[in-house]
Short mmCIF file of C-alpha atoms in Angstrom, two decimals:
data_model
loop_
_atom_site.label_atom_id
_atom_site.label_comp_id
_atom_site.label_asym_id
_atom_site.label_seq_id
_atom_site.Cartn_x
_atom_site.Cartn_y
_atom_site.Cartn_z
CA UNK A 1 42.13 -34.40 -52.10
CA UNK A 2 41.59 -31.25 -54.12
CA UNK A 3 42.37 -32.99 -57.45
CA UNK A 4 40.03 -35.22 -57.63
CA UNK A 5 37.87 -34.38 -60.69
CA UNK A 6 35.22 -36.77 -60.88
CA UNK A 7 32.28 -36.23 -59.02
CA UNK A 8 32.37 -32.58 -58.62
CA UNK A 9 29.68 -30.65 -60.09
CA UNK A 10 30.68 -27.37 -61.81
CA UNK A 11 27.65 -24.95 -62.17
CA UNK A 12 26.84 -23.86 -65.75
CA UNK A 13 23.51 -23.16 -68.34
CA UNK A 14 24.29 -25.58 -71.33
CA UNK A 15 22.13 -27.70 -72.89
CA UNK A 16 23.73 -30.67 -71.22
CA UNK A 17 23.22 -28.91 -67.95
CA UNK A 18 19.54 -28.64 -68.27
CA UNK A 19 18.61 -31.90 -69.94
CA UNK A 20 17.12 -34.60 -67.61
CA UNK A 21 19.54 -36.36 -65.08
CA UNK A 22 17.66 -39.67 -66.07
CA UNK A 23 18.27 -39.27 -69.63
CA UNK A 24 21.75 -38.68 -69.16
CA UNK A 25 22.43 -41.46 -66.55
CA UNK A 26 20.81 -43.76 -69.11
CA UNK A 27 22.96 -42.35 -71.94
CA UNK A 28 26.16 -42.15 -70.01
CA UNK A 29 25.37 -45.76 -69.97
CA UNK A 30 24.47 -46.81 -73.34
CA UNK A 31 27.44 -45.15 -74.21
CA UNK A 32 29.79 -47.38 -72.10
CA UNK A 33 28.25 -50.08 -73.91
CA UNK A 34 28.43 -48.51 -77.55
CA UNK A 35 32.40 -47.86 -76.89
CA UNK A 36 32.33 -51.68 -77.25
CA UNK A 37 31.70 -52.32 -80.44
CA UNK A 38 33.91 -49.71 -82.18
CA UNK A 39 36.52 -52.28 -83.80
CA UNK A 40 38.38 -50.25 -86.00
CA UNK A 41 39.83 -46.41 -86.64
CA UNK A 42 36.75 -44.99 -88.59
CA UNK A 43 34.36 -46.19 -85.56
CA UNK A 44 36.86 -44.54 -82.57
CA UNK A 45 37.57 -41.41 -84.84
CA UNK A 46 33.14 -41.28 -85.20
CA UNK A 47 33.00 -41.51 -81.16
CA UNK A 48 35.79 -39.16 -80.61
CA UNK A 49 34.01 -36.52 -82.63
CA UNK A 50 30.70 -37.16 -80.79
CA UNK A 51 32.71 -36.96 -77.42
CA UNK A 52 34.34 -33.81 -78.48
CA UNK A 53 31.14 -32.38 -79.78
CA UNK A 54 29.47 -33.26 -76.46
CA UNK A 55 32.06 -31.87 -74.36
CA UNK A 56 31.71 -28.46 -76.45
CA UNK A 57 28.30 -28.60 -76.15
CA UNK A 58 28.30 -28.20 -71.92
CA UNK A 59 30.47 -25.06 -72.45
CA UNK A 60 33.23 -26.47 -69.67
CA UNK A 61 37.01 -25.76 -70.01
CA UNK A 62 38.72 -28.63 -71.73
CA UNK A 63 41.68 -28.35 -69.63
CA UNK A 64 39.22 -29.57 -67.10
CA UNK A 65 38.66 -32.41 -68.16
CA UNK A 66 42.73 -33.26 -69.12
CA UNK A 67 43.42 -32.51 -65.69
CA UNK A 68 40.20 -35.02 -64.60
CA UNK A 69 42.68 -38.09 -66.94
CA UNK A 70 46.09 -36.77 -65.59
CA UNK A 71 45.85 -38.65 -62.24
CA UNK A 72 44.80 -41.98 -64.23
CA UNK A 73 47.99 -41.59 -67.17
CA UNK A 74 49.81 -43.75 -65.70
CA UNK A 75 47.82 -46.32 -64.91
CA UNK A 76 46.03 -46.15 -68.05
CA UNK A 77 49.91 -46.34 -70.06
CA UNK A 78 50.79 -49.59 -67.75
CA UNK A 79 47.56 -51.43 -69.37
CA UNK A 80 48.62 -50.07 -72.66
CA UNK A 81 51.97 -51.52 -72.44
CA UNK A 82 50.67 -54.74 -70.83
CA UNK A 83 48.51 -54.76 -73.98
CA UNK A 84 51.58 -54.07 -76.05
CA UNK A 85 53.97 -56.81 -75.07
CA UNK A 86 51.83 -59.42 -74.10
CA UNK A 87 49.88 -59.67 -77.53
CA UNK A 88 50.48 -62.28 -79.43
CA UNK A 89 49.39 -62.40 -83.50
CA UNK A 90 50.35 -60.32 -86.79
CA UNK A 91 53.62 -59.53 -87.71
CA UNK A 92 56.61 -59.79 -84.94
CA UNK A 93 59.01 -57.18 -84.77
CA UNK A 94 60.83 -57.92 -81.78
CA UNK A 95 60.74 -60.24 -79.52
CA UNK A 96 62.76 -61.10 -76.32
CA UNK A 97 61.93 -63.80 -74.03
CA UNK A 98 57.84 -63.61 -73.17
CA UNK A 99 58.35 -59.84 -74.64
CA UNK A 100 57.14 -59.12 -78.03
CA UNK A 101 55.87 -57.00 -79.87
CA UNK A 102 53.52 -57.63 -82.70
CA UNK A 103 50.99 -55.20 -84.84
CA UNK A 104 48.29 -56.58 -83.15
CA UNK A 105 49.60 -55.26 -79.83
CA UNK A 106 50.08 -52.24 -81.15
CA UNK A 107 47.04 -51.79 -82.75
CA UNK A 108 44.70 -53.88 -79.62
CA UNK A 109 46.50 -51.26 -77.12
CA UNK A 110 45.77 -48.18 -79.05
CA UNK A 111 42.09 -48.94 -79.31
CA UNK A 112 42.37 -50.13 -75.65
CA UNK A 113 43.89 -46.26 -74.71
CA UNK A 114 40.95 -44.38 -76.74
CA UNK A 115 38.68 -46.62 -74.87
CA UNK A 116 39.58 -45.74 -71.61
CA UNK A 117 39.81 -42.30 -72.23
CA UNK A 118 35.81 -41.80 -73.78
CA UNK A 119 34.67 -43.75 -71.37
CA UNK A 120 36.21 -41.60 -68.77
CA UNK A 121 35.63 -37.80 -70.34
CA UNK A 122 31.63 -39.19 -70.77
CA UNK A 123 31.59 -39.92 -67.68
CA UNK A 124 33.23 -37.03 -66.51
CA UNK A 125 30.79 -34.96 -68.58
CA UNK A 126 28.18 -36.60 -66.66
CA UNK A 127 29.53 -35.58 -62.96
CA UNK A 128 30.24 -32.48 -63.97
CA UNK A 129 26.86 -31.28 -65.32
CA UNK A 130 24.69 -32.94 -62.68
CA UNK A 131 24.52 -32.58 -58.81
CA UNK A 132 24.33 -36.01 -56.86
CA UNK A 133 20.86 -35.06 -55.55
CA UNK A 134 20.25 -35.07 -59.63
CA UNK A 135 21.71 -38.46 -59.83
CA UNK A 136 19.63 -40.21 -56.82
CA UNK A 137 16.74 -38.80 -57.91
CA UNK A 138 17.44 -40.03 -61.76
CA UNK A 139 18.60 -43.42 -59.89
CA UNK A 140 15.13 -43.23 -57.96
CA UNK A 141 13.05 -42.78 -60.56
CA UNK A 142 14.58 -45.51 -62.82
CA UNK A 143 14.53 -48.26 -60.37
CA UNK A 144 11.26 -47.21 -59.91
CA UNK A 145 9.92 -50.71 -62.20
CA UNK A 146 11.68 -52.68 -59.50
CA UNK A 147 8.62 -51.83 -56.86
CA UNK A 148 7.17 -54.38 -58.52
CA UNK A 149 9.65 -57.53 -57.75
CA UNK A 150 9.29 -56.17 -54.08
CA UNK A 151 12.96 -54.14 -54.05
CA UNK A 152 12.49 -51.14 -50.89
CA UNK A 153 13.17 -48.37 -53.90
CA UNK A 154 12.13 -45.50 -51.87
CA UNK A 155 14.96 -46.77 -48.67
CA UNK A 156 17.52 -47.31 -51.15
CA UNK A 157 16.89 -44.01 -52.85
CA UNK A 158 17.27 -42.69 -48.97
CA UNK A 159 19.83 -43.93 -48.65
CA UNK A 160 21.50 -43.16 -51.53
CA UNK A 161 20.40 -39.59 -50.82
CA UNK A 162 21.80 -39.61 -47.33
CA UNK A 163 25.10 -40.91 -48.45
CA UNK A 164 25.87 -38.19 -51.22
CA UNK A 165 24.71 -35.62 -48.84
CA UNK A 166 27.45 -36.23 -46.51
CA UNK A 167 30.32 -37.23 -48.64
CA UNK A 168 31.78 -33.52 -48.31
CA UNK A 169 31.17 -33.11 -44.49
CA UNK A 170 32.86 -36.97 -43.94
CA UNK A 171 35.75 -35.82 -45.98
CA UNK A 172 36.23 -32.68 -43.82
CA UNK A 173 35.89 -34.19 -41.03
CA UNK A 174 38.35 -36.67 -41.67
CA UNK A 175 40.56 -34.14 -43.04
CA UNK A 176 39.57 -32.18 -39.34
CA UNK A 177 40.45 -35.75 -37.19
CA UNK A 178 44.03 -36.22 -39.20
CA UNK A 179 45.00 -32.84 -38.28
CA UNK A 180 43.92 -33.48 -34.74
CA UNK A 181 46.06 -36.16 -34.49
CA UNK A 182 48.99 -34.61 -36.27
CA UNK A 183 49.18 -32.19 -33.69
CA UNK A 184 49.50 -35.15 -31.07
CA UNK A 185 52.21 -35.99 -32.57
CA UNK A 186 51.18 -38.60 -35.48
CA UNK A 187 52.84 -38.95 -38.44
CA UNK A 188 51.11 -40.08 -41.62
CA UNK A 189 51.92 -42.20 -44.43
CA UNK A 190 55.47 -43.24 -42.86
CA UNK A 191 57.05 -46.67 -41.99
CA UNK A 192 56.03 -49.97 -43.13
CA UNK A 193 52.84 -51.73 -43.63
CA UNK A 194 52.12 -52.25 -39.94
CA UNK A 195 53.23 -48.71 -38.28
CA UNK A 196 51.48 -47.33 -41.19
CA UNK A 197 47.95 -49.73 -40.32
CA UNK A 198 48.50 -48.64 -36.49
CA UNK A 199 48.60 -45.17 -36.99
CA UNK A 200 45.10 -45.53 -38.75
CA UNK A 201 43.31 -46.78 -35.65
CA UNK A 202 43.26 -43.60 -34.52
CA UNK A 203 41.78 -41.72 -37.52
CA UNK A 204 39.21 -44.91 -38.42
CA UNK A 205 37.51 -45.04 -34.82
CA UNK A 206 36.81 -41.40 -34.41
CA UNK A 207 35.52 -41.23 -38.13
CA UNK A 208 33.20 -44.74 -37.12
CA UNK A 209 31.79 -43.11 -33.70
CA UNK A 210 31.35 -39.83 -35.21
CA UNK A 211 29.35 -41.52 -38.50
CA UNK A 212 27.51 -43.74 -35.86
CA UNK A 213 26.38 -40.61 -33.55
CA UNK A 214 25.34 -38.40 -36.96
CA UNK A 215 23.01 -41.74 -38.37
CA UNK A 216 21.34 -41.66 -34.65
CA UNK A 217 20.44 -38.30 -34.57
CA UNK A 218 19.43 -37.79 -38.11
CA UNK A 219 17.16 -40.45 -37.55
CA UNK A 220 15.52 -38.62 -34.63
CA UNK A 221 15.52 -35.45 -36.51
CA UNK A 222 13.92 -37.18 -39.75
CA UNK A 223 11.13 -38.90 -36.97
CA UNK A 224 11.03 -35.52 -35.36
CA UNK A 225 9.61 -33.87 -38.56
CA UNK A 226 7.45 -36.93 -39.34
CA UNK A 227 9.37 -38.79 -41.52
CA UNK A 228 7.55 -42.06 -41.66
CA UNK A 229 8.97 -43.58 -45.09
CA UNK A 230 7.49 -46.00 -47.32
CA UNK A 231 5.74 -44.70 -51.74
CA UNK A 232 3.28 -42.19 -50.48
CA UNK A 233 5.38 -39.07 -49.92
CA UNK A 234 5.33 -36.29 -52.33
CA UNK A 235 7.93 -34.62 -53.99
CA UNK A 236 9.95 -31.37 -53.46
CA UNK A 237 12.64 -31.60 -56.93
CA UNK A 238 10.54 -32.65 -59.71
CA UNK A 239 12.26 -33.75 -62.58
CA UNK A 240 10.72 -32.72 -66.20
CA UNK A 241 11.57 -34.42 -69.44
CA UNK A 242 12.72 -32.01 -72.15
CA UNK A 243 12.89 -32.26 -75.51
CA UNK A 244 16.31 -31.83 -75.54
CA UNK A 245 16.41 -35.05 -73.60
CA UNK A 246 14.01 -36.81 -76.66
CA UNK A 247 16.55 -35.54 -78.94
CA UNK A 248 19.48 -37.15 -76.87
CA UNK A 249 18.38 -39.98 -77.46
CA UNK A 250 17.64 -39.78 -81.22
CA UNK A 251 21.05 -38.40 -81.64
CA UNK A 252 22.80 -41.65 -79.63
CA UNK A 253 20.14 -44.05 -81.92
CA UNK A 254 21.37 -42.41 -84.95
CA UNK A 255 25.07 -42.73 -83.51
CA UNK A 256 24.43 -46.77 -82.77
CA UNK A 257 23.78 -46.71 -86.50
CA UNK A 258 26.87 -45.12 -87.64
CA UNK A 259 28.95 -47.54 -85.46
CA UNK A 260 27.22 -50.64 -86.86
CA UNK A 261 27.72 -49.19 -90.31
CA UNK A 262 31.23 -48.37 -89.97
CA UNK A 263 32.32 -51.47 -88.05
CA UNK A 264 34.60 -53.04 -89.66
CA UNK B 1 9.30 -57.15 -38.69
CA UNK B 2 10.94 -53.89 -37.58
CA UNK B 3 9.26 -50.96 -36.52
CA UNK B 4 9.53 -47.41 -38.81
CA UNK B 5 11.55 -46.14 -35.93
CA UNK B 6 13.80 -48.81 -35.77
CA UNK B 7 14.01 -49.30 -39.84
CA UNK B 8 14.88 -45.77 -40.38
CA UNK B 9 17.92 -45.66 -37.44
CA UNK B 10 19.15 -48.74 -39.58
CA UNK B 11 19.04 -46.88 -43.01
CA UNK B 12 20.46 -44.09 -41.44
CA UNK B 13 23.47 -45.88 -40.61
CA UNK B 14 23.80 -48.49 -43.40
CA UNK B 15 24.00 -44.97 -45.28
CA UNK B 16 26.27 -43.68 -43.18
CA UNK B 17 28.61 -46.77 -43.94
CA UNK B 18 28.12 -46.29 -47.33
CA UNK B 19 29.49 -42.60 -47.23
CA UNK B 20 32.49 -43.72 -45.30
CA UNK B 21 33.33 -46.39 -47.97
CA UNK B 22 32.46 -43.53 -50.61
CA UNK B 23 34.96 -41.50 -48.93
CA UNK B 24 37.91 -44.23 -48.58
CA UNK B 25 37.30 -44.61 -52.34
CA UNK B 26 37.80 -40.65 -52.86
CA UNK B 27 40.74 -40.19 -50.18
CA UNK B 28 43.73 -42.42 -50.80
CA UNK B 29 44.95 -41.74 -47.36
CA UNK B 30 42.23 -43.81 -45.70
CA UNK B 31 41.72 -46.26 -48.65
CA UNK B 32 44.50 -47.92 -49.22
CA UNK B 33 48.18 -48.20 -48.23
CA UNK B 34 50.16 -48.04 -50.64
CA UNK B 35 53.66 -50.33 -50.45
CA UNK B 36 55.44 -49.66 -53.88
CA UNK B 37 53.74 -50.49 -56.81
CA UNK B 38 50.95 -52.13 -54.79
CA UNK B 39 48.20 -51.05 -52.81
CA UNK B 40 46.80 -52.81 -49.72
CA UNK B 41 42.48 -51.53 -49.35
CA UNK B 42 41.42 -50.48 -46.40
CA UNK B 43 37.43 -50.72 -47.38
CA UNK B 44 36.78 -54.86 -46.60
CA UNK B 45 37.50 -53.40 -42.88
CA UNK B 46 34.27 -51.18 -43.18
CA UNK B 47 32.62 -54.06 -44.43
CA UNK B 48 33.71 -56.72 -41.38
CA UNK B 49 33.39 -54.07 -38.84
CA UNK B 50 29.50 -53.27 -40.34
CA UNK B 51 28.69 -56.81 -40.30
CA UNK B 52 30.18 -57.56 -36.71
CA UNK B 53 28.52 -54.23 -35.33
CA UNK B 54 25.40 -54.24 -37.09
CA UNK B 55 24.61 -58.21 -38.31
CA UNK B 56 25.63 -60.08 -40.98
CA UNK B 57 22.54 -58.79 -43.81
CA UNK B 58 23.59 -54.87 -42.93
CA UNK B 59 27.58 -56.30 -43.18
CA UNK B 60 26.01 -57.74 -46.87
CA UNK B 61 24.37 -54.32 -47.93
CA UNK B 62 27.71 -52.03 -47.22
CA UNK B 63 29.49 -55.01 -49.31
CA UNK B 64 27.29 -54.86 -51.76
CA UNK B 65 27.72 -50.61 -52.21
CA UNK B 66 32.06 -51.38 -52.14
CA UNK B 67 31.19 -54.03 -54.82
CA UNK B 68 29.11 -51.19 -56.82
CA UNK B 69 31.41 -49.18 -56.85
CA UNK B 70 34.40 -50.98 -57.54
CA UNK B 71 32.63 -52.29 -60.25
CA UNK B 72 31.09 -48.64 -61.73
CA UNK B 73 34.92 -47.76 -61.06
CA UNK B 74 36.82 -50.53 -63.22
CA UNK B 75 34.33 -48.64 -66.46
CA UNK B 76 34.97 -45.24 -65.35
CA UNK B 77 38.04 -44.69 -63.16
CA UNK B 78 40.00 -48.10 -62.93
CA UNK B 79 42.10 -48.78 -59.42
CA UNK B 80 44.71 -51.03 -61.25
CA UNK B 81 45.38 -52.58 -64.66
CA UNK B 82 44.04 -55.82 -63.62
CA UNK B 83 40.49 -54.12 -62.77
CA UNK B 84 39.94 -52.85 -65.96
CA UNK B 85 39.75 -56.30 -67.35
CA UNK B 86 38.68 -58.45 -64.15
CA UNK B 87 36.23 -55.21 -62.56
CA UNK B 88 34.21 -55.22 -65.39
CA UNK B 89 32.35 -58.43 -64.47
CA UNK B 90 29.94 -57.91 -61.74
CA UNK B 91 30.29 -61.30 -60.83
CA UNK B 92 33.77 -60.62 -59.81
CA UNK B 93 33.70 -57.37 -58.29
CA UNK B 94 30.12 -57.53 -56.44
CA UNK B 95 29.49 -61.15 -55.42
CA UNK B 96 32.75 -61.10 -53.43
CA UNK B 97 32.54 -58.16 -51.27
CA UNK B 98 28.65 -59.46 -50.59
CA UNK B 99 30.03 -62.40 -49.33
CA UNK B 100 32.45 -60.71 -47.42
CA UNK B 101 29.74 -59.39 -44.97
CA UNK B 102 28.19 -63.13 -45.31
CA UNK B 103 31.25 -64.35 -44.45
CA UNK B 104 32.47 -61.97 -41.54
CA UNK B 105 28.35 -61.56 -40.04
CA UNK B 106 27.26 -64.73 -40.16
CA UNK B 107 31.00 -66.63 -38.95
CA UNK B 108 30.93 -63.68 -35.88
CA UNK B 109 27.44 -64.67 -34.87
CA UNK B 110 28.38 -68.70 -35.05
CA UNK B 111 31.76 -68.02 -33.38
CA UNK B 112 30.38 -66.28 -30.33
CA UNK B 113 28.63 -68.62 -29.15
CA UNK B 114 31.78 -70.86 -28.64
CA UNK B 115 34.77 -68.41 -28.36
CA UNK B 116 34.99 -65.16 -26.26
CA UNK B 117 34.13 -62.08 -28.39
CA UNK B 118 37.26 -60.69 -28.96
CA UNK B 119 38.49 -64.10 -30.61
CA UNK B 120 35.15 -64.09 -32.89
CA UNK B 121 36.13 -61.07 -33.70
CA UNK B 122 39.68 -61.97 -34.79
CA UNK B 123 38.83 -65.16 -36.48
CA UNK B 124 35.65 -63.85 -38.34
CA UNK B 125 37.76 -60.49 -40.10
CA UNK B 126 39.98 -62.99 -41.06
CA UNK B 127 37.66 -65.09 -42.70
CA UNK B 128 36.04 -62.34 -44.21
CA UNK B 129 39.05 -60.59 -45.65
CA UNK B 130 39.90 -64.55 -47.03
CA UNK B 131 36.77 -64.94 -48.42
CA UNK B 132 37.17 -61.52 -50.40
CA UNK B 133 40.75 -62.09 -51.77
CA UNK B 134 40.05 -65.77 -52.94
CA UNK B 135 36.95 -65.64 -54.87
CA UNK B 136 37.77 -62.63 -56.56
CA UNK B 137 41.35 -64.16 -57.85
CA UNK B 138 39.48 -67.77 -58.20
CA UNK B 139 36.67 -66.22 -60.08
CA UNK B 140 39.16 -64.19 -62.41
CA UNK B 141 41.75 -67.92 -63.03
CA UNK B 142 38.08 -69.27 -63.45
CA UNK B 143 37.03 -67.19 -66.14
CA UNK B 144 40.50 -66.05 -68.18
CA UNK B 145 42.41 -68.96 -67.53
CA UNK B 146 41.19 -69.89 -71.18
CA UNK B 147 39.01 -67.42 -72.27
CA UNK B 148 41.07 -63.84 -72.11
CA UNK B 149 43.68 -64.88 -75.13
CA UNK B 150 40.34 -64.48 -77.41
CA UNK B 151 38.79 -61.65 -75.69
CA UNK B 152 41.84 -59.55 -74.60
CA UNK B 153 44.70 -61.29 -76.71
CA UNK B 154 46.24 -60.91 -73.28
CA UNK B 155 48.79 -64.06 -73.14
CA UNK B 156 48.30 -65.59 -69.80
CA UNK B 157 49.84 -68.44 -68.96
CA UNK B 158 51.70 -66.83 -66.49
CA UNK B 159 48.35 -66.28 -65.05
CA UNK B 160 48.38 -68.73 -62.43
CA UNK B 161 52.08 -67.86 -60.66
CA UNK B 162 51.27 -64.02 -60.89
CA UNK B 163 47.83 -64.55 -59.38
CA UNK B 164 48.98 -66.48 -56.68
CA UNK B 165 51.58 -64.01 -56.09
CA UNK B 166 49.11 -61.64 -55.53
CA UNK B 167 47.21 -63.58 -52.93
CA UNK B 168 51.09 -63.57 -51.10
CA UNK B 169 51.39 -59.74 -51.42
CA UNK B 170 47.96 -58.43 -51.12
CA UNK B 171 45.55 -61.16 -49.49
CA UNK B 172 47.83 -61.83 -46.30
CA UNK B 173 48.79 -58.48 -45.12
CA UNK B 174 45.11 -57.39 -45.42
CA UNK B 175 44.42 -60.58 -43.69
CA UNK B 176 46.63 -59.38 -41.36
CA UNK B 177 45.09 -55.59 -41.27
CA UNK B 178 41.50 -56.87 -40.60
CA UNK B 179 42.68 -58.90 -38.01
CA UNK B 180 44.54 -56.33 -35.84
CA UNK B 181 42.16 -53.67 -36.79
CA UNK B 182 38.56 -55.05 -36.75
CA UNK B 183 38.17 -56.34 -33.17
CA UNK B 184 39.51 -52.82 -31.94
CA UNK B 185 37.20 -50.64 -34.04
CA UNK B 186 34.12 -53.29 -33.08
CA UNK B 187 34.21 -52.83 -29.79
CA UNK B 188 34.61 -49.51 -29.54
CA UNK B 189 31.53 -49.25 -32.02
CA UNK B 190 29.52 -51.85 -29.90
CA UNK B 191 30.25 -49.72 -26.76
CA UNK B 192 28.83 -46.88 -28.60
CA UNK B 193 25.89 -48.18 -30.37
CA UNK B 194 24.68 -49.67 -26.57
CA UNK B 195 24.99 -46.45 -25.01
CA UNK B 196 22.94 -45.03 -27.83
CA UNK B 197 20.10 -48.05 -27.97
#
């Protein structure tokens, strides 16, 4: 559990940390979107600069973020090689039976590994430097247009709240019932398919009740302190747009530009 | 219309669902089995027992947050080769696990008026996990089955065999999963949830 990278906010005064969550949430996004038309070696080598830059910019350890990819290697290398043999067009070098490969699979499943791998240390970059309650709150505040086509904003901005909030104390608790029932004699992740599915009954009800009995009284606690929902509450976090945040995003226009020019 | 009391107890615990499908997406253990180089999921079980426990549109919402986050997951931290070229399409890794809780709510509420609960129960989780496993390999022969060679250069003509294979390996022991473990966890949950009410 403790290796999971994504997700985790790391504390830290960088620029990256202080600009505004919903200018990176909407950046983090145009950049998924950017990564898609970089077509040749100039255009991946431009992004993987920018990445790089970025990533030097929020002043966190880089070994971070290789241990964040380590757990996806080898999933990334089996779409890679998928990529690699399954290609067909360009020269053949070897073949052998549906096998080949060609130098478009070599070149489609390079570009397909760089791919991945921005798209996963941006994102990254994104967990890292921003708490969830940032990210509901940026989420919040851009769905705020939707009011308007009658989507309940404010409850799913609850409830988006609620559920980041108690990520951490699900996981230990689940953490809490499998030792529980380790000590009565369980044993975890052994056997086939089906003694493995039984033993899970006894993890998945306690974790259902307990979730069931926290909603019930959090709801009497939020009523107890006058919680009554709906637009007209004020707010405690405010978020401020810097100009760090304006320069962002003349810094990913500009970048948009050097992709289009470079694209091959 | 619902009263504020009774609309926040249901947000409460839609977002309480949610965090427990966050969490079998972040712990492996209670996500997915894995049997070799193939994982069964664990998550269309929150989904069944959400829509069996708390109706069919609340079964639709928790689908809906799985489908959101498989789908923000193929982009930024794919679950299998396959989902970083299938996942990427919201209409294949949302509109399923919606339909899931369609499926599994709606079927439950039908089926109890004919068949004891604990049948329902059975018969609905199966349908649900069903409906989840064939429309998100129909939707993916529907779309690649002609277009992938130009937009991955993938060659697929073995498409069709290895799909259905994965309906053999994957679809029908989840089946199977829901089946056994859905009508235990429901009742348990209904028990609870009356108690509480």
């Amino acid at each position: 559990m403790s290796n999971i990278i994504l997700g985790r906010y790391i504390d830290g005064d960088s620029i990256i940390h202080r600009m505004d969550s919903r200018a990176k949430l909407i950046l983090s996004l145009y950049f998924i979107v950017i990564v898609f038309l970089c077509n040749n070696w100039q255009t991946y080598a431009l992004l993987g600069i920018f990445t790089l830059a970025c990533v030097l910019l929020s002043k966190i350890k880089m070994s971070f973020f290789i241990k964040g990819i380590r757990p996806l290697i080898g999933l990334i290398l089996i779409t890679v090689l998928l990529q690699l043999f399954f290609t067909s067009g360009g020269t053949v070098y070897w073949q052998w039976g549906p096998f080949k490969l060609t130098s478009f699979g070599i070149i489609n499943s390079i570009y397909i590994f760089c791919r991945i791998v921005l798209i996963v240390v941006m994102s990254t970059l994104l967990t890292v430097t921003t708490t969830p309650l940032e990210i509901a709150d940026g989420l919040e505040s851009l769905m705020a247009p939707l009011r308007k086509i009658k989507v309940p904003v404010d409850e799913i901005a609850l409830m988006i709240s609620i559920a980041l909030r108690f990520v951490p104390t699900l996981m230990d608790e689940t953490q809490k019932i499998i030792n529980a029932q380790r000590a009565r004699g369980v044993n975890f992740g052994e056997g086939n398919l089906f003694k493995q599915a039984k033993m899970l009954i006894p993890i998945l009800i306690p974790l259902f009740v307990n979730s069931i009995k926290r909603a019930e009284d959090l709801a009497v606690a939020m009523e107890a302190r006058g919680y009554q929902g709906g637009p007209n509450r004020t707010k405690y976090r405010q978020q401020h747009w810097h100009l760090a945040d304006t320069v962002g995003i003349v810094v990913f226009l500009a970048l948009t530009g050097g992709l289009m020019l470079l694209r091959g | 219309m619902l009263d504020p009391r009774q609309k926040l107890r249901r947000n409460t615990l839609l977002a309480l669902f949610g965090t427990i499908v966050i969490v079998q997406n972040l712990v492996p253990v209670l996500g997915n089995i894995p049997i070799g180089p193939l994982s069964i999921t664990l998550i269309h079980i929150t989904v069944i027992v959400a829509a069996i426990v708390l109706g069919p549109v609340q079964g639709m919402t928790v689908g809906g947050i799985w489908g959101m986050i498989t789908f923000i997951r193929a982009f930024i931290w794919p679950t299998s080769p396959l989902a970083v070229i299938c996942f990427t399409n919201p209409l294949i890794s949302v509109l399923p696990r919606i339909l899931v809780g369609t499926v599994a709510g709606y079927g439950f509420l039908w089926l109890k008026r004919h068949f004891s609960i604990r049948k329902s129960m059975v018969v609905a989780a199966m349908a649900g996990s069903m409906t989840n496993t064939l429309l998100v390999l129909g939707q993916i022969y529907l779309f690649y089955h002609n277009q992938a060679p130009r937009l991955y250069a993938v060659d697929v003509r073995q498409l069709l065999p290895y799909l259905l294979g994965v309906v053999g390996t994957n679809g029908i022991p989840e089946m199977l999963l829901a089946a056994v473990t859905v009508p235990l966890i429901a009742t348990a949950l209904l028990k609870v949830l009356k108690k509480h009410a």
